mmCIF file of C-alpha atoms and ligand atoms in Angstrom:
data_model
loop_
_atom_site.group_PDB
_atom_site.id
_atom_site.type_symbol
_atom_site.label_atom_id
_atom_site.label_comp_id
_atom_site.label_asym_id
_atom_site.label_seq_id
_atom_site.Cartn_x
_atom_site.Cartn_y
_atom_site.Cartn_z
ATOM 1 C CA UNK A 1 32.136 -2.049 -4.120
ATOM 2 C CA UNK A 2 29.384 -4.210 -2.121
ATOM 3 C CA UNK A 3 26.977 -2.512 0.693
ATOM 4 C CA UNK A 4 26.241 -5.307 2.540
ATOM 5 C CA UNK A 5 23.799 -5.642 5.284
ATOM 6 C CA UNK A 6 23.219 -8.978 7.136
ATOM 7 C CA UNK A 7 19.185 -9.056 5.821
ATOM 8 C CA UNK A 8 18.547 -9.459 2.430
ATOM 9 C CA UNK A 9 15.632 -6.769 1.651
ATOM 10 C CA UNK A 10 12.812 -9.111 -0.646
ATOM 11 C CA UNK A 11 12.631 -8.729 -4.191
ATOM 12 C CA UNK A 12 9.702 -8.094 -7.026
ATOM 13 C CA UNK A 13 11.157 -11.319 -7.949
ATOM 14 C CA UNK A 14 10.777 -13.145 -4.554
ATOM 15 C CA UNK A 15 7.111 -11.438 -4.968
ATOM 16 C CA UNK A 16 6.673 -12.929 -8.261
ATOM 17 C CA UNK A 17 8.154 -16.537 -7.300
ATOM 18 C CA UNK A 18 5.786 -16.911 -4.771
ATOM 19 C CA UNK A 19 2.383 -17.681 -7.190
ATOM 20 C CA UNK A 20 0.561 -20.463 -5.907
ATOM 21 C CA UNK A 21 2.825 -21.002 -3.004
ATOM 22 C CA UNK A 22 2.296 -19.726 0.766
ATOM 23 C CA UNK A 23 -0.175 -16.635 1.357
ATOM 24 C CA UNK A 24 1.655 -13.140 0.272
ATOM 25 C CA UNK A 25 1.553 -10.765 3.303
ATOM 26 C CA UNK A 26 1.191 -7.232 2.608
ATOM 27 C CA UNK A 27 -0.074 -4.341 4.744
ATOM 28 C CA UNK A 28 0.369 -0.289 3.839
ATOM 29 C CA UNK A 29 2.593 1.843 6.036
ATOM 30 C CA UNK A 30 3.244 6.031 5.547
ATOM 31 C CA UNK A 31 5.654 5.757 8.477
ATOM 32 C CA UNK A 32 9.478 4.743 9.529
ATOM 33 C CA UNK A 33 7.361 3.308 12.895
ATOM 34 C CA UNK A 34 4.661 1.935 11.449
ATOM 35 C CA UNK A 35 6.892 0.629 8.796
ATOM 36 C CA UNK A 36 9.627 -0.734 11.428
ATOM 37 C CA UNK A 37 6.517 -2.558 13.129
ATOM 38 C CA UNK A 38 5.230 -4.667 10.822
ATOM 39 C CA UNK A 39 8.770 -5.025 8.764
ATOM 40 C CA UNK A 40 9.113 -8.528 10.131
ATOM 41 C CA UNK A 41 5.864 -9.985 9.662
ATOM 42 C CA UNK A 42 4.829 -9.220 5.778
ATOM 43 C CA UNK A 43 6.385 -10.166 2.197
ATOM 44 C CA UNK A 44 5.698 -6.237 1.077
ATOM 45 C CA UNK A 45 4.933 -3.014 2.466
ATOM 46 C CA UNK A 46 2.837 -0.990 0.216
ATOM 47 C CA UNK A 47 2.957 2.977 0.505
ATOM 48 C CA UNK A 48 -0.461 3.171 -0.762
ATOM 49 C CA UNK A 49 -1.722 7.029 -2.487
ATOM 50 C CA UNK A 50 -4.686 5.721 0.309
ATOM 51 C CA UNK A 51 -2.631 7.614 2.820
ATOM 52 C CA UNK A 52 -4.135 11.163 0.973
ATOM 53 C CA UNK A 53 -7.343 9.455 2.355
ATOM 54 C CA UNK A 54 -6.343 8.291 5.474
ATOM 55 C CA UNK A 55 -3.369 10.829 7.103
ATOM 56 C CA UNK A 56 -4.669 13.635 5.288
ATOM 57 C CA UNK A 57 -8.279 13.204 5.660
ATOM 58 C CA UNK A 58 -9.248 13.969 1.627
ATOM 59 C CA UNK A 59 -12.006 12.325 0.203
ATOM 60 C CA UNK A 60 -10.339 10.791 -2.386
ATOM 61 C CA UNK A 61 -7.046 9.834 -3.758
ATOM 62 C CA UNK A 62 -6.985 12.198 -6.558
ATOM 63 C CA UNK A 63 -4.939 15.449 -5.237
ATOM 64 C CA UNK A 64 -2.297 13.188 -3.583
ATOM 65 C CA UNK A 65 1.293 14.581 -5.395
ATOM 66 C CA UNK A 66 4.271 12.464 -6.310
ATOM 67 C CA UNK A 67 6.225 14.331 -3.754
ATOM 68 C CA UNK A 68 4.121 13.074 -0.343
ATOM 69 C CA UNK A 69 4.449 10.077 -2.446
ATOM 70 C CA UNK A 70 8.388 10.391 -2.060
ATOM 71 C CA UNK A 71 8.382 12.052 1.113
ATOM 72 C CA UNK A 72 6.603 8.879 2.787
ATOM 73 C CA UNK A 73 8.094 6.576 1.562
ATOM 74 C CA UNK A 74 11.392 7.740 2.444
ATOM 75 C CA UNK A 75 9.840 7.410 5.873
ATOM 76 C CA UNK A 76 8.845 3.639 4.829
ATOM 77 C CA UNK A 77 12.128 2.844 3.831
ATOM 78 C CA UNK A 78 14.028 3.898 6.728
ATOM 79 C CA UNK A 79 11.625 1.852 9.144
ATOM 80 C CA UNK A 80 11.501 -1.205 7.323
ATOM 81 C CA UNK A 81 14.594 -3.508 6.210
ATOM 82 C CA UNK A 82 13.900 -6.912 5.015
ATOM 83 C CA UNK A 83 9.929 -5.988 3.359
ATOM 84 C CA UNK A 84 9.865 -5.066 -0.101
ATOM 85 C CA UNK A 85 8.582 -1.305 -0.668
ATOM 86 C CA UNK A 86 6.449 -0.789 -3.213
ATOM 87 C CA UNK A 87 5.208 2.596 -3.805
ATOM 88 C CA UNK A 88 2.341 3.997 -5.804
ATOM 89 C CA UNK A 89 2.526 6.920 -8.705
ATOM 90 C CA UNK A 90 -0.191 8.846 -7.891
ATOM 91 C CA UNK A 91 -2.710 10.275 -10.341
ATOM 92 C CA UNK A 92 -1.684 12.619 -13.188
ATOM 93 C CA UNK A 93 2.002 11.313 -12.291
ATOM 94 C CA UNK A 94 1.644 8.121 -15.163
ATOM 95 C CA UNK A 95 -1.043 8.258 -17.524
ATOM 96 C CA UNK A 96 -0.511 10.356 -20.280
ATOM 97 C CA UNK A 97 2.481 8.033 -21.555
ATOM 98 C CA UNK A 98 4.798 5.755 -21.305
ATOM 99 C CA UNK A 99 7.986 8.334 -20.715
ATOM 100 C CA UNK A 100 6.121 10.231 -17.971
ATOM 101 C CA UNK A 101 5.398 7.077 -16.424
ATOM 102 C CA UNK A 102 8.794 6.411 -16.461
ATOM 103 C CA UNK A 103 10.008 9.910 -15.556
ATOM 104 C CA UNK A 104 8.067 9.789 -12.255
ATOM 105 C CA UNK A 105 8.865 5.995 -10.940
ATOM 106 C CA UNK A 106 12.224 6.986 -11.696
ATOM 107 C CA UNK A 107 12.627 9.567 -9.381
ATOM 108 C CA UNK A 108 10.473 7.292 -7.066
ATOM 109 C CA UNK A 109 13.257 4.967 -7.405
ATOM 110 C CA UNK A 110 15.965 7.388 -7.291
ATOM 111 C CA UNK A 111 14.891 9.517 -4.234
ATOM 112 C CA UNK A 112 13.213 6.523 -1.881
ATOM 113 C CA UNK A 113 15.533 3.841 -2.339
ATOM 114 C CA UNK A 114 12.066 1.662 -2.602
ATOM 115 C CA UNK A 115 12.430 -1.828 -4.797
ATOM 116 C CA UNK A 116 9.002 -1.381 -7.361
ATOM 117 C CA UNK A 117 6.341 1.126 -8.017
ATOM 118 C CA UNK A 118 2.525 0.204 -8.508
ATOM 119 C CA UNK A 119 0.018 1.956 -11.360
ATOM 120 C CA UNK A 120 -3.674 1.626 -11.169
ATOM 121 C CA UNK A 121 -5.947 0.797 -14.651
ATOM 122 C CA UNK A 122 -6.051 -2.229 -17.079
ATOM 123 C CA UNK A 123 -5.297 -3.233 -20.558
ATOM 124 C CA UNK A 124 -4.973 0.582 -21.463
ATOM 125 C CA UNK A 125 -2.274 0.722 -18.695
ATOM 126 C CA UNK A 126 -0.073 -2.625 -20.615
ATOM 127 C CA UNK A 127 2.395 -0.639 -22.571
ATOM 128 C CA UNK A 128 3.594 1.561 -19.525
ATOM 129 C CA UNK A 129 3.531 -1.267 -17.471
ATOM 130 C CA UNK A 130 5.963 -3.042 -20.478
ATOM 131 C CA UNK A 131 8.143 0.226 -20.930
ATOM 132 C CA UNK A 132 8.726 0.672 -17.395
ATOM 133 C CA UNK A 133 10.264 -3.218 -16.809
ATOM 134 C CA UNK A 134 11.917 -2.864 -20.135
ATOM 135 C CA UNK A 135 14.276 -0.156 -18.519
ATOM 136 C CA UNK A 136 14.364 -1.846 -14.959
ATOM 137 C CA UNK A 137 11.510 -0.875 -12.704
ATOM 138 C CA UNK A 138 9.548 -3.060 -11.500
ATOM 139 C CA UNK A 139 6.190 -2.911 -11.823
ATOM 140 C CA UNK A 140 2.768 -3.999 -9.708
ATOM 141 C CA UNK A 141 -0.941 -3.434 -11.197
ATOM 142 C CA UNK A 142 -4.220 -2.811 -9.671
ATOM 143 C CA UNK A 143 -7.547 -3.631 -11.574
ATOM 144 C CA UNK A 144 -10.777 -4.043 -10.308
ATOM 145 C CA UNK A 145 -11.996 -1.028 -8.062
ATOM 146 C CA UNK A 146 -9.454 1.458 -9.037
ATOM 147 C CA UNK A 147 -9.688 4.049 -6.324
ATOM 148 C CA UNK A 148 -7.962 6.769 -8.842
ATOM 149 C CA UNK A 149 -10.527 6.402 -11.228
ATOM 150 C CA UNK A 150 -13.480 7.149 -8.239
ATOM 151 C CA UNK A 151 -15.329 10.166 -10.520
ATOM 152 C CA UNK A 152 -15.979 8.091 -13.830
ATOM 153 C CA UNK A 153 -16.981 4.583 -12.098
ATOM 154 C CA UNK A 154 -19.144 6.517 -9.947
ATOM 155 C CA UNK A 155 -18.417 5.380 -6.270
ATOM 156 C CA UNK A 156 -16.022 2.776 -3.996
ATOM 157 C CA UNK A 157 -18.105 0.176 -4.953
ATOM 158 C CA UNK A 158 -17.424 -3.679 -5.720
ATOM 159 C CA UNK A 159 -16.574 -4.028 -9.682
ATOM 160 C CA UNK A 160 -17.293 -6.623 -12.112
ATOM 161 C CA UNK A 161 -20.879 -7.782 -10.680
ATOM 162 C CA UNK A 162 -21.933 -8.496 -14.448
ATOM 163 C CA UNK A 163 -20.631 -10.947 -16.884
ATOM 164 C CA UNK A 164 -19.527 -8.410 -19.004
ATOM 165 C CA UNK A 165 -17.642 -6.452 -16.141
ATOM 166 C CA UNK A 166 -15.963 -9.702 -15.125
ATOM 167 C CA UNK A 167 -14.494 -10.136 -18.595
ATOM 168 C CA UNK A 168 -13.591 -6.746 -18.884
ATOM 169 C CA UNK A 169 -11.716 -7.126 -15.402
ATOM 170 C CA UNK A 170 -10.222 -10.850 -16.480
ATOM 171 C CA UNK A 171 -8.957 -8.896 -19.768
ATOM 172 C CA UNK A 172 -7.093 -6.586 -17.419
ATOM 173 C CA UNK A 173 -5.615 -8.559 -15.153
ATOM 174 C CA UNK A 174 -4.425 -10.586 -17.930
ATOM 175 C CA UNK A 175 -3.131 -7.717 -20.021
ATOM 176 C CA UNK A 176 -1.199 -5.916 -16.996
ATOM 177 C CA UNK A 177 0.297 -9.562 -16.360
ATOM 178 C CA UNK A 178 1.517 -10.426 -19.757
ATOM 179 C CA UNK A 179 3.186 -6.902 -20.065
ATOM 180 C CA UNK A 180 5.594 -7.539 -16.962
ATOM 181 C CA UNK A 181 3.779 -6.678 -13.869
ATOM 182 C CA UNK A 182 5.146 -8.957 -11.397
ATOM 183 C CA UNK A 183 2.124 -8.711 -8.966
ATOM 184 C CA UNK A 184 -1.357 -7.778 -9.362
ATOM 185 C CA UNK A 185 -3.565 -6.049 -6.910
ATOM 186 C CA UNK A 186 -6.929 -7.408 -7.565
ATOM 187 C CA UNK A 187 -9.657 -4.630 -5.327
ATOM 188 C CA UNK A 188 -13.233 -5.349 -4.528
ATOM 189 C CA UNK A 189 -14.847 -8.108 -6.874
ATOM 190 C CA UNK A 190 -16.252 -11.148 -5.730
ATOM 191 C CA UNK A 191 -15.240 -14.160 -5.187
ATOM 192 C CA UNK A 192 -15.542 -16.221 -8.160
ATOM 193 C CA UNK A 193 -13.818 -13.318 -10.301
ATOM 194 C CA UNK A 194 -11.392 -13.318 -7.945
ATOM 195 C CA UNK A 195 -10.784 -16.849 -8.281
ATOM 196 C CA UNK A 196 -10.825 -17.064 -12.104
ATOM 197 C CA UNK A 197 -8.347 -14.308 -12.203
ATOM 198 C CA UNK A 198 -6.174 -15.831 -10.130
ATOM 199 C CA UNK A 199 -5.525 -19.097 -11.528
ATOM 200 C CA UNK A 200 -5.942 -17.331 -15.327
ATOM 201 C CA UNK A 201 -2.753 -15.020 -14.702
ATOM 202 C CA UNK A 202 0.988 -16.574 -14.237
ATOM 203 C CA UNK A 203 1.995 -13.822 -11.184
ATOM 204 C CA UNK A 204 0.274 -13.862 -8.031
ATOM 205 C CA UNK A 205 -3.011 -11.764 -6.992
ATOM 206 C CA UNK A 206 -3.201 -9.909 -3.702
ATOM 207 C CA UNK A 207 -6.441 -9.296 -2.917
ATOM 208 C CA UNK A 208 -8.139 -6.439 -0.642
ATOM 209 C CA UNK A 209 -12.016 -6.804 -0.757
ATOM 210 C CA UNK A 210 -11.654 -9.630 -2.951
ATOM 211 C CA UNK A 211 -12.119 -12.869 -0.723
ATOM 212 C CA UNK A 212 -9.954 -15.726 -0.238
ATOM 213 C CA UNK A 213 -9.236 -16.909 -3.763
ATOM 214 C CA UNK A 214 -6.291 -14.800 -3.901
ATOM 215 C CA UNK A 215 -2.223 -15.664 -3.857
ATOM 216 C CA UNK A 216 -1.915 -12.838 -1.302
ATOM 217 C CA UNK A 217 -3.863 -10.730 0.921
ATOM 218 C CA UNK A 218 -3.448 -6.311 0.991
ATOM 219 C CA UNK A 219 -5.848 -4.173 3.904
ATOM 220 C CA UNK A 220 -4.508 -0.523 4.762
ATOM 221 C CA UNK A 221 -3.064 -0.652 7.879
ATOM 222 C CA UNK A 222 -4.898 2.118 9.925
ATOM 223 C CA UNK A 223 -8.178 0.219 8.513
ATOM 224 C CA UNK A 224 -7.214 -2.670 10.146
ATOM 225 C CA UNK A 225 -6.220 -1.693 13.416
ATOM 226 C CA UNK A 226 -9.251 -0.280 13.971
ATOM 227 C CA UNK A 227 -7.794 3.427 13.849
ATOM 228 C CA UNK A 228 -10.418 5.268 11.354
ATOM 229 C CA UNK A 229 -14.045 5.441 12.362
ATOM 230 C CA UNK A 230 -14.946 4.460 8.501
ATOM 231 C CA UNK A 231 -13.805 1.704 7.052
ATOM 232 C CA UNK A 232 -14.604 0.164 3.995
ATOM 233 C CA UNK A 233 -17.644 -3.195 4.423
ATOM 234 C CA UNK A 234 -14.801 -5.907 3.394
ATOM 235 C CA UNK A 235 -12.353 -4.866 5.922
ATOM 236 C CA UNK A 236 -12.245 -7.153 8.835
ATOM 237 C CA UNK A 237 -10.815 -5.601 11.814
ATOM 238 C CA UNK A 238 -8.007 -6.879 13.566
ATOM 239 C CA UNK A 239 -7.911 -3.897 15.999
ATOM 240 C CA UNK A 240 -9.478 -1.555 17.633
ATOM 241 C CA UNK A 241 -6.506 1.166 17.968
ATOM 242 C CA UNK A 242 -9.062 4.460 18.415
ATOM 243 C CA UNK A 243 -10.586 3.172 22.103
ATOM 244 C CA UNK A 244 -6.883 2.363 22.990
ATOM 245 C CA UNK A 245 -5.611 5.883 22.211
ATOM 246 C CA UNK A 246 -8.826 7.213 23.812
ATOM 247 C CA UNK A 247 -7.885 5.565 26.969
ATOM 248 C CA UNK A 248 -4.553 6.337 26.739
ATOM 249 C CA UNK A 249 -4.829 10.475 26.209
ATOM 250 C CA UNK A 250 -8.041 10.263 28.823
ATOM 251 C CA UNK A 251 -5.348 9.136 31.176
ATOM 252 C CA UNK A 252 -3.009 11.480 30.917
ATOM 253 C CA UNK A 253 -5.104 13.947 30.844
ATOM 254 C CA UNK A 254 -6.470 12.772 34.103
ATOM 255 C CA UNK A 255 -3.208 13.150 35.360
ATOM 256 C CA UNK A 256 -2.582 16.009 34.331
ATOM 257 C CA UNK A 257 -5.674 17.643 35.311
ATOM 258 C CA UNK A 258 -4.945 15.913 39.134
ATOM 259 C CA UNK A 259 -1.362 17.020 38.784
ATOM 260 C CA UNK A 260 -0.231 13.638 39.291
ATOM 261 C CA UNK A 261 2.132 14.067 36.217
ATOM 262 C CA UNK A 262 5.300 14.261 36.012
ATOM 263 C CA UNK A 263 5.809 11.937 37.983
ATOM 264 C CA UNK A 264 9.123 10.995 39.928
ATOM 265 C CA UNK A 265 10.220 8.831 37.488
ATOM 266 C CA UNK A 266 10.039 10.892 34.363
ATOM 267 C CA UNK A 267 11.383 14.346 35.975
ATOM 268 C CA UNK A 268 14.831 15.289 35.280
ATOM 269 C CA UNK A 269 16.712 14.983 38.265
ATOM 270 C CA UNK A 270 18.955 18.391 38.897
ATOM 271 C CA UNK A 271 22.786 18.114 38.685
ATOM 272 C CA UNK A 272 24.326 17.735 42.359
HETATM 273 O O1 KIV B 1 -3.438 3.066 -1.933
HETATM 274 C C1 KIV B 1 -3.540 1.965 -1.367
HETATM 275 O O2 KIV B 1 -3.422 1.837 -0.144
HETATM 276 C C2 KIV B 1 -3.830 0.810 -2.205
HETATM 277 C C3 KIV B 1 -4.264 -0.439 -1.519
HETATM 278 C C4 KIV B 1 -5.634 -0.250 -1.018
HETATM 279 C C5 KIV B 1 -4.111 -1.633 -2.360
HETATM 280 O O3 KIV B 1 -3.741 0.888 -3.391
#
């Protein structure tokens, strides 16, 4: 009764083993191509809620639905084989308790075949984050900037500038940690938070706006190929996809407009 396929798909454990060891690659993906792309070069593929901000051009994360949730990253998991998927509950889909939590990463689980889900929020968030790997799901956090929570912190802006934010942030971390989280996304606070956090909690840290000082390193993909024309200050780009795609469709258009396409090559040939 084994499926077996010659590449072991990573783990939330393999994830988790790898504190303190070598950098944690991690990039999002919406897509089966995107997905299939960057499959062999990253420890985890994240299907962010981000992609309500970045495919579907909304201003925030907040009306993204557990079913585009599900719906990508069915798409994720069919491009990518050895990556871990990790897939986010989107807001409304996990806070008001434990059991809905648990309801919706189930049929996360269930319908995307992905290997862990990842919830947004801090110490208030521990005892979902607990009930959820109690019954076998594993479980990633995200403190710091919590994109989800945009319309009460006021703004994407860097977190935990003040001594009492930093503690407040630490506390999370910690808290989200201790209750089973085998990762935790650590978003937009400085360095030396970063750093504290990181050798205060036993599971690694993947940063995104949040400097070196972390086990691992997240950036949304299109972000980092250069793809959207905003991107937030942290985000170095390794890209610049946009002017590629510009020259691309300028020349096809050009030869279409000359009437230089199709050319030989791509016409179907009629039957003899
Ligand atoms: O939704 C997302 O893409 C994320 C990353 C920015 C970490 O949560």
């Amino acid at each position: 009764m084994s499926a077996q396929t010659d590449i072991r798909r990573r783990t939330a454990n393999d994830i988790r083993a790898r504190k303190g060891g070598d950098p944690i690659v991690a990039l999002t993906s919406y897509h089966a191509h995107t997905a299939r792309i960057l499959d062999p070069f990253v420890d985890f593929i994240l299907v962010g809620d981000s992609l309500g901000m970045v495919m579907h051009g909304l201003e925030t994360t907040i009306p993204v639905t557990l079913d585009m949730m599900i719906l990508q990253g069915k798409a994720v998991m069919r491009g990518a084989k050895q990556a871990l998927v990790v897939v986010d509950l989107p807001f409304g889909s996990y806070e008001e308790s434990p059991a809905r939590a648990f309801q919706s990463a189930v049929r996360v689980m269930k319908e995307t075949g992905c290997g862990a889900v990842k919830m947004e929020g801090g110490s208030h968030m521990a005892e979902t984050v607990r009930f959820l790997v109690d019954r076998g799901i594993p479980a990633m956090g995200h403190v710091g900037l919590t994109p989800q929570a945009v319309n009460t912190i006021g703004g994407f802006k860097v977190q935990g500038r003040d001594p009492a934010g930093a503690e407040s942030i630490l506390d999370d971390a910690r808290a989200i940690s201790e209750a089973g989280a085998f990762a935790v996304v650590v978003e937009a606070v400085v360095e030396p938070l970063a750093r504290r956090i990181t050798e205060s909690i036993p599971v690694p840290t993947i940063g995104i706006g949040a400097s070196a000082a972390c086990d691992g390193q997240i950036l949304v993909l299109e972000d980092m190929l250069g793809l959207n024309d905003w991107v937030p200050k942290f985000v170095k780009k390794f890209g610049s996809l946009a002017e590629h795609i510009q020259g691309s469709v300028q020349a096809y258009s050009d030869a279409v407009k000359t009437r230089t396409f199709p050319t030989d090559d791509n016409v179907y040939k009629p039957k003899k």
